[in-house]
mmCIF file of N, CA and C in Angstrom:
data_model
loop_
_atom_site.group_PDB
_atom_site.id
_atom_site.type_symbol
_atom_site.label_atom_id
_atom_site.label_comp_id
_atom_site.label_asym_id
_atom_site.label_seq_id
_atom_site.Cartn_x
_atom_site.Cartn_y
_atom_site.Cartn_z
ATOM 1 N N MET A 13 169.983 101.452 104.934
ATOM 2 C CA MET A 13 170.051 100.750 105.907
ATOM 3 C C MET A 13 168.793 100.815 106.758
ATOM 4 N N ARG A 14 168.429 102.092 106.819
ATOM 5 C CA ARG A 14 167.130 102.278 107.560
ATOM 6 C C ARG A 14 165.826 101.409 107.092
ATOM 7 N N LEU A 15 166.109 101.149 105.969
ATOM 8 C CA LEU A 15 164.817 100.087 105.185
ATOM 9 C C LEU A 15 165.357 98.735 105.865
ATOM 10 N N VAL A 16 166.423 98.152 106.046
ATOM 11 C CA VAL A 16 166.346 97.082 105.985
ATOM 12 C C VAL A 16 166.032 96.963 107.732
ATOM 13 N N LEU A 17 166.370 97.911 108.336
ATOM 14 C CA LEU A 17 165.995 97.904 110.188
ATOM 15 C C LEU A 17 164.578 97.894 110.568
ATOM 16 N N LEU A 18 163.885 98.620 109.336
ATOM 17 C CA LEU A 18 162.541 99.139 109.702
ATOM 18 C C LEU A 18 161.738 97.806 108.856
ATOM 19 N N ALA A 19 161.875 96.626 108.081
ATOM 20 C CA ALA A 19 161.224 95.981 107.270
ATOM 21 C C ALA A 19 160.843 94.689 108.763
ATOM 22 N N PRO A 20 161.660 94.429 109.326
ATOM 23 C CA PRO A 20 161.233 93.706 110.451
ATOM 24 C C PRO A 20 159.752 94.188 111.448
ATOM 25 N N LEU A 21 160.548 94.765 111.806
ATOM 26 C CA LEU A 21 159.522 95.927 112.535
ATOM 27 C C LEU A 21 158.293 96.016 111.986
ATOM 28 N N LEU A 22 158.005 96.548 110.538
ATOM 29 C CA LEU A 22 156.900 96.514 110.064
ATOM 30 C C LEU A 22 156.073 94.981 109.660
ATOM 31 N N ALA A 23 156.883 94.149 109.452
ATOM 32 C CA ALA A 23 156.725 92.899 109.507
ATOM 33 C C ALA A 23 155.915 92.345 110.695
ATOM 34 N N LEU A 24 156.469 92.408 111.989
ATOM 35 C CA LEU A 24 155.846 92.230 113.222
ATOM 36 C C LEU A 24 154.110 93.112 113.384
ATOM 37 N N LEU A 25 154.355 94.211 112.970
ATOM 38 C CA LEU A 25 153.299 95.087 113.242
ATOM 39 C C LEU A 25 152.025 95.037 111.880
ATOM 40 N N LEU A 26 152.433 94.767 110.859
ATOM 41 C CA LEU A 26 151.273 94.095 110.307
ATOM 42 C C LEU A 26 151.489 92.409 109.775
ATOM 43 N N GLY A 27 151.687 91.902 110.423
ATOM 44 C CA GLY A 27 151.198 90.602 110.642
ATOM 45 C C GLY A 27 149.915 89.830 111.278
ATOM 46 N N GLY A 28 149.876 91.718 112.320
ATOM 47 C CA GLY A 28 148.623 90.678 112.871
ATOM 48 C C GLY A 28 147.392 91.515 112.190
ATOM 49 N N CYS A 29 147.471 91.992 111.013
ATOM 50 C CA CYS A 29 146.318 92.467 110.515
ATOM 51 C C CYS A 29 145.652 91.595 109.648
ATOM 52 N N ARG A 30 144.542 91.324 110.085
ATOM 53 C CA ARG A 30 143.359 90.543 109.634
ATOM 54 C C ARG A 30 142.636 91.303 108.533
ATOM 55 N N TYR A 31 142.175 90.671 107.572
ATOM 56 C CA TYR A 31 141.081 91.306 106.290
ATOM 57 C C TYR A 31 139.329 91.176 106.874
ATOM 58 N N THR A 32 138.655 92.017 107.018
ATOM 59 C CA THR A 32 137.522 91.997 106.896
ATOM 60 C C THR A 32 136.281 91.566 105.581
ATOM 61 N N PHE A 33 135.742 90.798 105.852
ATOM 62 C CA PHE A 33 134.636 90.440 104.678
ATOM 63 C C PHE A 33 133.608 91.293 105.284
ATOM 64 N N ILE A 34 132.900 92.079 103.899
ATOM 65 C CA ILE A 34 131.889 92.686 104.486
ATOM 66 C C ILE A 34 130.907 92.468 102.979
ATOM 67 N N PRO A 35 130.171 91.668 103.300
ATOM 68 C CA PRO A 35 129.730 91.720 101.718
ATOM 69 C C PRO A 35 128.777 92.580 101.173
ATOM 70 N N ILE A 36 129.063 92.820 99.870
ATOM 71 C CA ILE A 36 128.775 94.093 99.017
ATOM 72 C C ILE A 36 127.159 93.665 99.081
ATOM 73 N N ILE A 37 126.360 92.811 98.621
ATOM 74 C CA ILE A 37 124.805 92.988 98.818
ATOM 75 C C ILE A 37 124.467 91.959 100.299
ATOM 76 N N PRO A 38 123.491 92.524 101.187
ATOM 77 C CA PRO A 38 123.179 91.589 102.168
ATOM 78 C C PRO A 38 122.375 90.986 102.153
ATOM 79 N N ASP A 39 122.605 89.800 102.950
ATOM 80 C CA ASP A 39 121.200 88.773 102.659
ATOM 81 C C ASP A 39 120.285 89.543 103.061
ATOM 82 N N PRO A 40 118.608 88.851 102.301
ATOM 83 C CA PRO A 40 117.690 89.479 102.406
ATOM 84 C C PRO A 40 117.390 89.208 103.271
ATOM 85 N N VAL A 41 115.866 90.287 103.960
ATOM 86 C CA VAL A 41 115.925 90.315 105.357
ATOM 87 C C VAL A 41 114.031 89.520 105.329
ATOM 88 N N ALA A 42 113.905 88.372 105.548
ATOM 89 C CA ALA A 42 112.397 87.891 105.822
ATOM 90 C C ALA A 42 111.523 88.554 106.470
ATOM 91 N N VAL A 43 110.500 89.077 105.920
ATOM 92 C CA VAL A 43 109.315 89.495 106.951
ATOM 93 C C VAL A 43 108.328 89.207 106.734
ATOM 94 N N SER A 44 107.841 88.711 107.928
ATOM 95 C CA SER A 44 106.237 87.677 107.629
ATOM 96 C C SER A 44 105.251 88.796 108.460
ATOM 97 N N LEU A 45 105.058 89.575 108.157
ATOM 98 C CA LEU A 45 103.521 90.782 108.271
ATOM 99 C C LEU A 45 102.612 89.870 109.006
ATOM 100 N N PRO A 46 101.964 90.202 109.758
ATOM 101 C CA PRO A 46 100.688 89.548 110.681
ATOM 102 C C PRO A 46 99.335 89.775 109.572
ATOM 103 N N THR A 47 98.390 88.627 110.077
ATOM 104 C CA THR A 47 96.889 89.295 109.294
ATOM 105 C C THR A 47 96.513 90.780 110.158
ATOM 106 N N ARG A 48 95.808 91.326 109.586
ATOM 107 C CA ARG A 48 95.196 92.985 109.729
ATOM 108 C C ARG A 48 94.098 92.542 109.131
ATOM 109 N N LEU A 49 93.148 93.464 109.951
ATOM 110 C CA LEU A 49 91.861 93.667 109.533
ATOM 111 C C LEU A 49 91.783 94.944 108.826
ATOM 112 N N VAL A 50 91.261 94.866 107.873
ATOM 113 C CA VAL A 50 91.260 96.413 106.788
ATOM 114 C C VAL A 50 90.150 96.986 107.083
ATOM 115 N N THR A 51 89.028 96.371 107.250
ATOM 116 C CA THR A 51 87.644 96.882 107.567
ATOM 117 C C THR A 51 86.802 96.379 108.427
ATOM 118 N N ALA A 52 86.334 97.048 109.393
ATOM 119 C CA ALA A 52 85.108 96.632 110.122
ATOM 120 C C ALA A 52 84.169 97.292 110.523
ATOM 121 N N SER A 53 83.044 97.216 110.341
ATOM 122 C CA SER A 53 81.605 97.831 110.955
ATOM 123 C C SER A 53 81.127 97.214 111.453
ATOM 124 N N LEU A 54 80.196 98.003 112.702
ATOM 125 C CA LEU A 54 78.676 97.438 112.799
ATOM 126 C C LEU A 54 78.168 98.660 112.583
ATOM 127 N N ARG A 55 76.735 98.117 112.114
ATOM 128 C CA ARG A 55 75.697 99.314 112.314
ATOM 129 C C ARG A 55 74.387 98.105 112.597
ATOM 130 N N ARG A 56 73.257 98.858 111.988
ATOM 131 C CA ARG A 56 71.644 98.206 112.472
ATOM 132 C C ARG A 56 71.429 98.175 110.834
ATOM 133 N N ASP A 57 70.138 97.119 110.941
ATOM 134 C CA ASP A 57 69.535 96.860 110.268
ATOM 135 C C ASP A 57 68.215 96.367 110.404
ATOM 136 N N GLY A 58 67.180 96.853 110.889
ATOM 137 C CA GLY A 58 65.792 96.599 111.725
ATOM 138 C C GLY A 58 66.264 96.534 112.767
ATOM 139 N N ARG A 59 65.804 95.180 113.331
ATOM 140 C CA ARG A 59 66.152 94.733 114.071
ATOM 141 C C ARG A 59 66.959 93.627 114.787
ATOM 142 N N GLU A 60 68.418 93.690 113.646
ATOM 143 C CA GLU A 60 69.681 93.040 114.089
ATOM 144 C C GLU A 60 70.650 94.179 113.918
ATOM 145 N N LEU A 61 71.345 93.378 114.316
ATOM 146 C CA LEU A 61 72.938 94.135 114.029
ATOM 147 C C LEU A 61 73.927 93.766 113.849
ATOM 148 N N ILE A 62 74.644 94.252 112.667
ATOM 149 C CA ILE A 62 75.359 93.386 111.464
ATOM 150 C C ILE A 62 76.983 94.233 111.661
ATOM 151 N N ALA A 63 77.765 92.691 112.496
ATOM 152 C CA ALA A 63 79.248 93.627 112.365
ATOM 153 C C ALA A 63 79.666 92.402 110.486
ATOM 154 N N SER A 64 80.333 93.592 109.921
ATOM 155 C CA SER A 64 81.632 93.037 109.276
ATOM 156 C C SER A 64 82.383 93.428 109.401
ATOM 157 N N ALA A 65 83.750 92.113 108.882
ATOM 158 C CA ALA A 65 85.157 92.428 108.725
ATOM 159 C C ALA A 65 85.785 91.765 107.677
ATOM 160 N N ALA A 66 87.224 92.327 107.051
ATOM 161 C CA ALA A 66 87.422 92.067 106.135
ATOM 162 C C ALA A 66 88.998 91.784 106.454
ATOM 163 N N LEU A 67 89.818 90.860 106.128
ATOM 164 C CA LEU A 67 91.184 90.438 106.779
ATOM 165 C C LEU A 67 91.978 90.716 105.472
ATOM 166 N N SER A 68 93.642 91.191 105.403
ATOM 167 C CA SER A 68 94.226 91.293 104.342
ATOM 168 C C SER A 68 95.995 90.730 105.016
ATOM 169 N N GLY A 69 96.420 90.324 104.145
ATOM 170 C CA GLY A 69 97.627 89.596 104.579
ATOM 171 C C GLY A 69 97.942 88.285 104.613
ATOM 172 N N LYS A 70 98.885 87.423 104.634
ATOM 173 C CA LYS A 70 99.114 86.364 105.099
ATOM 174 C C LYS A 70 98.031 85.529 105.600
ATOM 175 N N ILE A 71 97.066 84.711 105.287
ATOM 176 C CA ILE A 71 96.088 84.165 106.251
ATOM 177 C C ILE A 71 96.252 82.749 106.046
ATOM 178 N N GLU A 72 96.844 82.337 107.423
ATOM 179 C CA GLU A 72 96.434 81.111 108.161
ATOM 180 C C GLU A 72 95.249 80.649 108.010
ATOM 181 N N ALA A 73 94.413 79.551 107.136
ATOM 182 C CA ALA A 73 93.402 79.179 107.427
ATOM 183 C C ALA A 73 92.836 79.362 109.129
ATOM 184 N N GLY A 74 91.579 79.851 109.466
ATOM 185 C CA GLY A 74 91.244 79.634 110.580
ATOM 186 C C GLY A 74 90.047 80.123 111.441
ATOM 187 N N TYR A 75 89.475 80.559 112.471
ATOM 188 C CA TYR A 75 88.352 80.892 112.846
ATOM 189 C C TYR A 75 88.361 82.542 113.154
ATOM 190 N N LEU A 76 87.381 83.410 112.375
ATOM 191 C CA LEU A 76 87.246 84.520 112.886
ATOM 192 C C LEU A 76 86.012 84.616 113.624
ATOM 193 N N SER A 77 86.321 85.234 115.288
ATOM 194 C CA SER A 77 85.166 84.906 115.801
ATOM 195 C C SER A 77 84.714 86.428 116.485
ATOM 196 N N VAL A 78 83.641 86.250 116.879
ATOM 197 C CA VAL A 78 82.673 88.159 116.930
ATOM 198 C C VAL A 78 81.882 87.650 118.716
ATOM 199 N N VAL A 79 82.504 88.379 119.768
ATOM 200 C CA VAL A 79 81.727 88.661 120.767
ATOM 201 C C VAL A 79 80.628 89.518 121.234
ATOM 202 N N TRP A 80 79.256 89.845 121.084
ATOM 203 C CA TRP A 80 78.587 90.864 121.219
ATOM 204 C C TRP A 80 78.405 91.052 122.461
ATOM 205 N N PHE A 81 78.131 92.428 122.612
ATOM 206 C CA PHE A 81 78.069 93.080 124.431
ATOM 207 C C PHE A 81 77.239 94.159 124.288
ATOM 208 N N ASP A 82 76.339 94.267 125.186
ATOM 209 C CA ASP A 82 75.044 95.761 125.329
ATOM 210 C C ASP A 82 75.654 96.028 126.584
ATOM 211 N N ALA A 83 76.908 96.999 126.405
ATOM 212 C CA ALA A 83 76.969 97.668 127.714
ATOM 213 C C ALA A 83 78.307 96.511 128.041
ATOM 214 N N ASP A 84 78.189 95.988 129.137
ATOM 215 C CA ASP A 84 78.962 95.071 129.759
ATOM 216 C C ASP A 84 78.337 93.957 129.829
ATOM 217 N N ARG A 85 77.305 93.409 129.259
ATOM 218 C CA ARG A 85 76.486 92.145 129.170
ATOM 219 C C ARG A 85 76.751 91.607 127.656
ATOM 220 N N GLU A 86 77.364 90.610 128.027
ATOM 221 C CA GLU A 86 77.314 89.432 126.949
ATOM 222 C C GLU A 86 75.958 89.277 126.301
ATOM 223 N N LEU A 87 76.264 89.421 124.985
ATOM 224 C CA LEU A 87 74.610 89.100 124.006
ATOM 225 C C LEU A 87 75.188 87.169 123.435
ATOM 226 N N GLY A 88 76.125 87.675 123.167
ATOM 227 C CA GLY A 88 76.413 86.141 122.160
ATOM 228 C C GLY A 88 77.538 86.032 121.149
ATOM 229 N N ARG A 89 78.010 85.157 120.979
ATOM 230 C CA ARG A 89 79.142 84.832 120.072
ATOM 231 C C ARG A 89 78.732 83.962 119.265
ATOM 232 N N ASP A 90 79.817 84.316 117.674
ATOM 233 C CA ASP A 90 79.491 83.641 117.005
ATOM 234 C C ASP A 90 81.258 83.486 116.117
ATOM 235 N N SER A 91 81.384 82.693 115.133
ATOM 236 C CA SER A 91 82.706 82.199 114.390
ATOM 237 C C SER A 91 82.454 82.139 113.084
ATOM 238 N N VAL A 92 83.358 82.393 112.070
ATOM 239 C CA VAL A 92 83.226 82.395 110.650
ATOM 240 C C VAL A 92 84.723 81.614 110.430
ATOM 241 N N TYR A 93 84.704 80.537 109.913
ATOM 242 C CA TYR A 93 85.741 79.630 109.374
ATOM 243 C C TYR A 93 86.472 80.462 108.007
ATOM 244 N N LEU A 94 87.456 81.068 107.841
ATOM 245 C CA LEU A 94 87.973 82.045 106.812
ATOM 246 C C LEU A 94 89.320 81.471 106.371
ATOM 247 N N ASP A 95 89.859 81.547 105.056
ATOM 248 C CA ASP A 95 90.598 80.967 104.329
ATOM 249 C C ASP A 95 91.401 81.979 103.344
ATOM 250 N N ALA A 96 92.435 81.277 102.406
ATOM 251 C CA ALA A 96 93.016 82.484 101.629
ATOM 252 C C ALA A 96 92.022 82.850 100.044
ATOM 253 N N THR A 97 91.075 82.438 100.640
ATOM 254 C CA THR A 97 89.847 82.263 99.387
ATOM 255 C C THR A 97 88.804 83.160 99.918
ATOM 256 N N GLN A 98 88.791 82.978 101.056
ATOM 257 C CA GLN A 98 87.535 83.899 101.600
ATOM 258 C C GLN A 98 87.845 84.884 102.737
ATOM 259 N N ARG A 99 87.931 85.925 102.402
ATOM 260 C CA ARG A 99 88.712 86.722 103.693
ATOM 261 C C ARG A 99 88.004 87.822 104.176
ATOM 262 N N SER A 100 86.633 87.598 104.349
ATOM 263 C CA SER A 100 85.736 88.311 104.507
ATOM 264 C C SER A 100 84.674 87.632 105.013
ATOM 265 N N ALA A 101 83.637 88.446 106.200
ATOM 266 C CA ALA A 101 82.921 87.916 107.022
ATOM 267 C C ALA A 101 81.605 88.870 107.576
ATOM 268 N N GLU A 102 80.753 88.602 108.088
ATOM 269 C CA GLU A 102 79.545 89.417 107.941
ATOM 270 C C GLU A 102 78.891 88.828 109.347
ATOM 271 N N PHE A 103 78.551 89.070 110.577
ATOM 272 C CA PHE A 103 77.581 88.857 111.653
ATOM 273 C C PHE A 103 76.452 89.196 112.040
ATOM 274 N N ARG A 104 75.482 88.568 112.218
ATOM 275 C CA ARG A 104 74.233 88.916 112.595
ATOM 276 C C ARG A 104 73.805 88.470 114.229
ATOM 277 N N ILE A 105 73.038 89.720 114.798
ATOM 278 C CA ILE A 105 72.408 89.066 115.761
ATOM 279 C C ILE A 105 71.172 89.806 116.022
ATOM 280 N N THR A 106 69.789 89.420 116.682
ATOM 281 C CA THR A 106 68.811 90.260 116.944
ATOM 282 C C THR A 106 68.983 90.872 118.157
ATOM 283 N N ALA A 107 68.971 92.623 118.158
ATOM 284 C CA ALA A 107 68.912 93.278 119.346
ATOM 285 C C ALA A 107 67.752 94.579 119.386
ATOM 286 N N PRO A 108 66.558 93.724 119.494
ATOM 287 C CA PRO A 108 65.539 94.963 119.165
ATOM 288 C C PRO A 108 65.566 96.392 119.536
ATOM 289 N N ASP A 109 65.741 96.192 120.929
ATOM 290 C CA ASP A 109 66.384 97.725 121.614
ATOM 291 C C ASP A 109 67.620 98.154 121.406
ATOM 292 N N LYS A 110 67.219 99.979 121.053
ATOM 293 C CA LYS A 110 68.636 100.460 121.235
ATOM 294 C C LYS A 110 69.207 100.144 122.496
ATOM 295 N N GLY A 111 70.702 100.824 122.599
ATOM 296 C CA GLY A 111 71.984 100.651 123.382
ATOM 297 C C GLY A 111 72.846 101.210 123.146
ATOM 298 N N SER A 112 73.807 100.314 123.970
ATOM 299 C CA SER A 112 75.528 100.947 123.536
ATOM 300 C C SER A 112 75.928 99.735 123.206
ATOM 301 N N TYR A 113 76.165 99.005 121.976
ATOM 302 C CA TYR A 113 76.541 97.805 121.443
ATOM 303 C C TYR A 113 77.666 98.042 120.865
ATOM 304 N N ARG A 114 78.858 96.493 121.314
ATOM 305 C CA ARG A 114 80.050 96.248 120.863
ATOM 306 C C ARG A 114 80.177 95.038 120.651
ATOM 307 N N ALA A 115 81.070 94.889 119.184
ATOM 308 C CA ALA A 115 81.696 93.840 118.889
ATOM 309 C C ALA A 115 82.988 93.380 118.755
ATOM 310 N N LEU A 116 83.505 92.955 119.425
ATOM 311 C CA LEU A 116 84.852 92.549 119.464
ATOM 312 C C LEU A 116 84.730 91.305 118.349
ATOM 313 N N LEU A 117 86.116 91.509 117.725
ATOM 314 C CA LEU A 117 86.587 90.614 116.547
ATOM 315 C C LEU A 117 87.934 90.198 116.873
ATOM 316 N N SER A 118 88.123 89.039 116.901
ATOM 317 C CA SER A 118 89.633 87.915 117.472
ATOM 318 C C SER A 118 89.642 87.031 115.755
ATOM 319 N N PHE A 119 91.040 86.770 115.486
ATOM 320 C CA PHE A 119 91.197 85.877 114.285
ATOM 321 C C PHE A 119 92.208 84.948 114.820
ATOM 322 N N GLY A 120 92.534 83.634 115.381
ATOM 323 C CA GLY A 120 93.232 82.934 115.490
ATOM 324 C C GLY A 120 93.795 82.725 116.669
ATOM 325 N N GLY A 121 92.658 83.537 117.691
ATOM 326 C CA GLY A 121 92.436 83.850 118.946
ATOM 327 C C GLY A 121 93.189 85.406 119.594
ATOM 328 N N VAL A 122 93.492 86.135 118.745
ATOM 329 C CA VAL A 122 94.222 87.231 118.448
ATOM 330 C C VAL A 122 93.008 88.413 118.239
ATOM 331 N N LEU A 123 93.072 89.262 119.357
ATOM 332 C CA LEU A 123 92.051 90.261 119.381
ATOM 333 C C LEU A 123 92.158 91.190 118.412
ATOM 334 N N LEU A 124 91.936 91.765 117.199
ATOM 335 C CA LEU A 124 92.275 92.563 116.296
ATOM 336 C C LEU A 124 91.336 93.682 116.259
ATOM 337 N N ARG A 125 90.236 93.789 116.326
ATOM 338 C CA ARG A 125 89.424 94.974 116.340
ATOM 339 C C ARG A 125 88.260 95.208 117.657
ATOM 340 N N GLN A 126 87.878 96.291 118.288
ATOM 341 C CA GLN A 126 86.479 96.491 118.684
ATOM 342 C C GLN A 126 85.546 97.438 117.761
ATOM 343 N N VAL A 127 84.440 97.169 117.619
ATOM 344 C CA VAL A 127 83.672 98.358 117.007
ATOM 345 C C VAL A 127 82.428 98.379 117.806
ATOM 346 N N GLU A 128 81.859 99.953 117.974
ATOM 347 C CA GLU A 128 81.231 99.985 118.949
ATOM 348 C C GLU A 128 80.006 100.896 117.542
ATOM 349 N N LEU A 129 78.709 100.762 118.540
ATOM 350 C CA LEU A 129 77.221 101.542 118.320
ATOM 351 C C LEU A 129 76.729 101.981 118.798
ATOM 352 N N ARG A 130 76.466 103.199 119.321
ATOM 353 C CA ARG A 130 75.305 103.903 120.504
ATOM 354 C C ARG A 130 74.807 104.412 119.821
ATOM 355 N N GLU A 131 73.182 103.592 120.387
ATOM 356 C CA GLU A 131 72.317 104.182 119.964
ATOM 357 C C GLU A 131 71.249 105.508 121.435
ATOM 358 N N THR A 132 70.582 106.003 120.769
ATOM 359 C CA THR A 132 69.688 106.656 121.865
ATOM 360 C C THR A 132 68.145 106.834 121.542
ATOM 361 N N GLY A 133 67.053 106.755 122.598
ATOM 362 C CA GLY A 133 65.587 107.174 122.328
ATOM 363 C C GLY A 133 65.076 105.585 121.680
ATOM 364 N N ASP A 134 63.758 105.937 120.784
ATOM 365 C CA ASP A 134 63.102 104.700 120.361
ATOM 366 C C ASP A 134 63.745 104.336 118.807
ATOM 367 N N LEU A 135 63.365 103.424 118.534
ATOM 368 C CA LEU A 135 63.788 102.966 117.220
ATOM 369 C C LEU A 135 62.343 103.401 116.423
#
């Protein structure tokens, strides 16, 4: 008798239950890593400064650019077209005097790295 009275009450309470579906294996996450500068250096070779750089990651074809500075004075600009087959570049500029040189490296308009070379005394 109690079960007969309890059945309609349980039917009302359990009628509002819904199943929640949770996938056992989640959907794969799409990750898009940005282009990275893996090596960058600035060195002197005689009267020239040489900035070299290498990129890694997914590369959309574009220009790797350099802006040269001696302290806060801009010395020049240059760029090289890179794609998936060519991932590195080397830039040269004539700088006969020692100084505090910087090269700003950017790819596709995004600044990636600044490399510096500080020199003192005579060459």
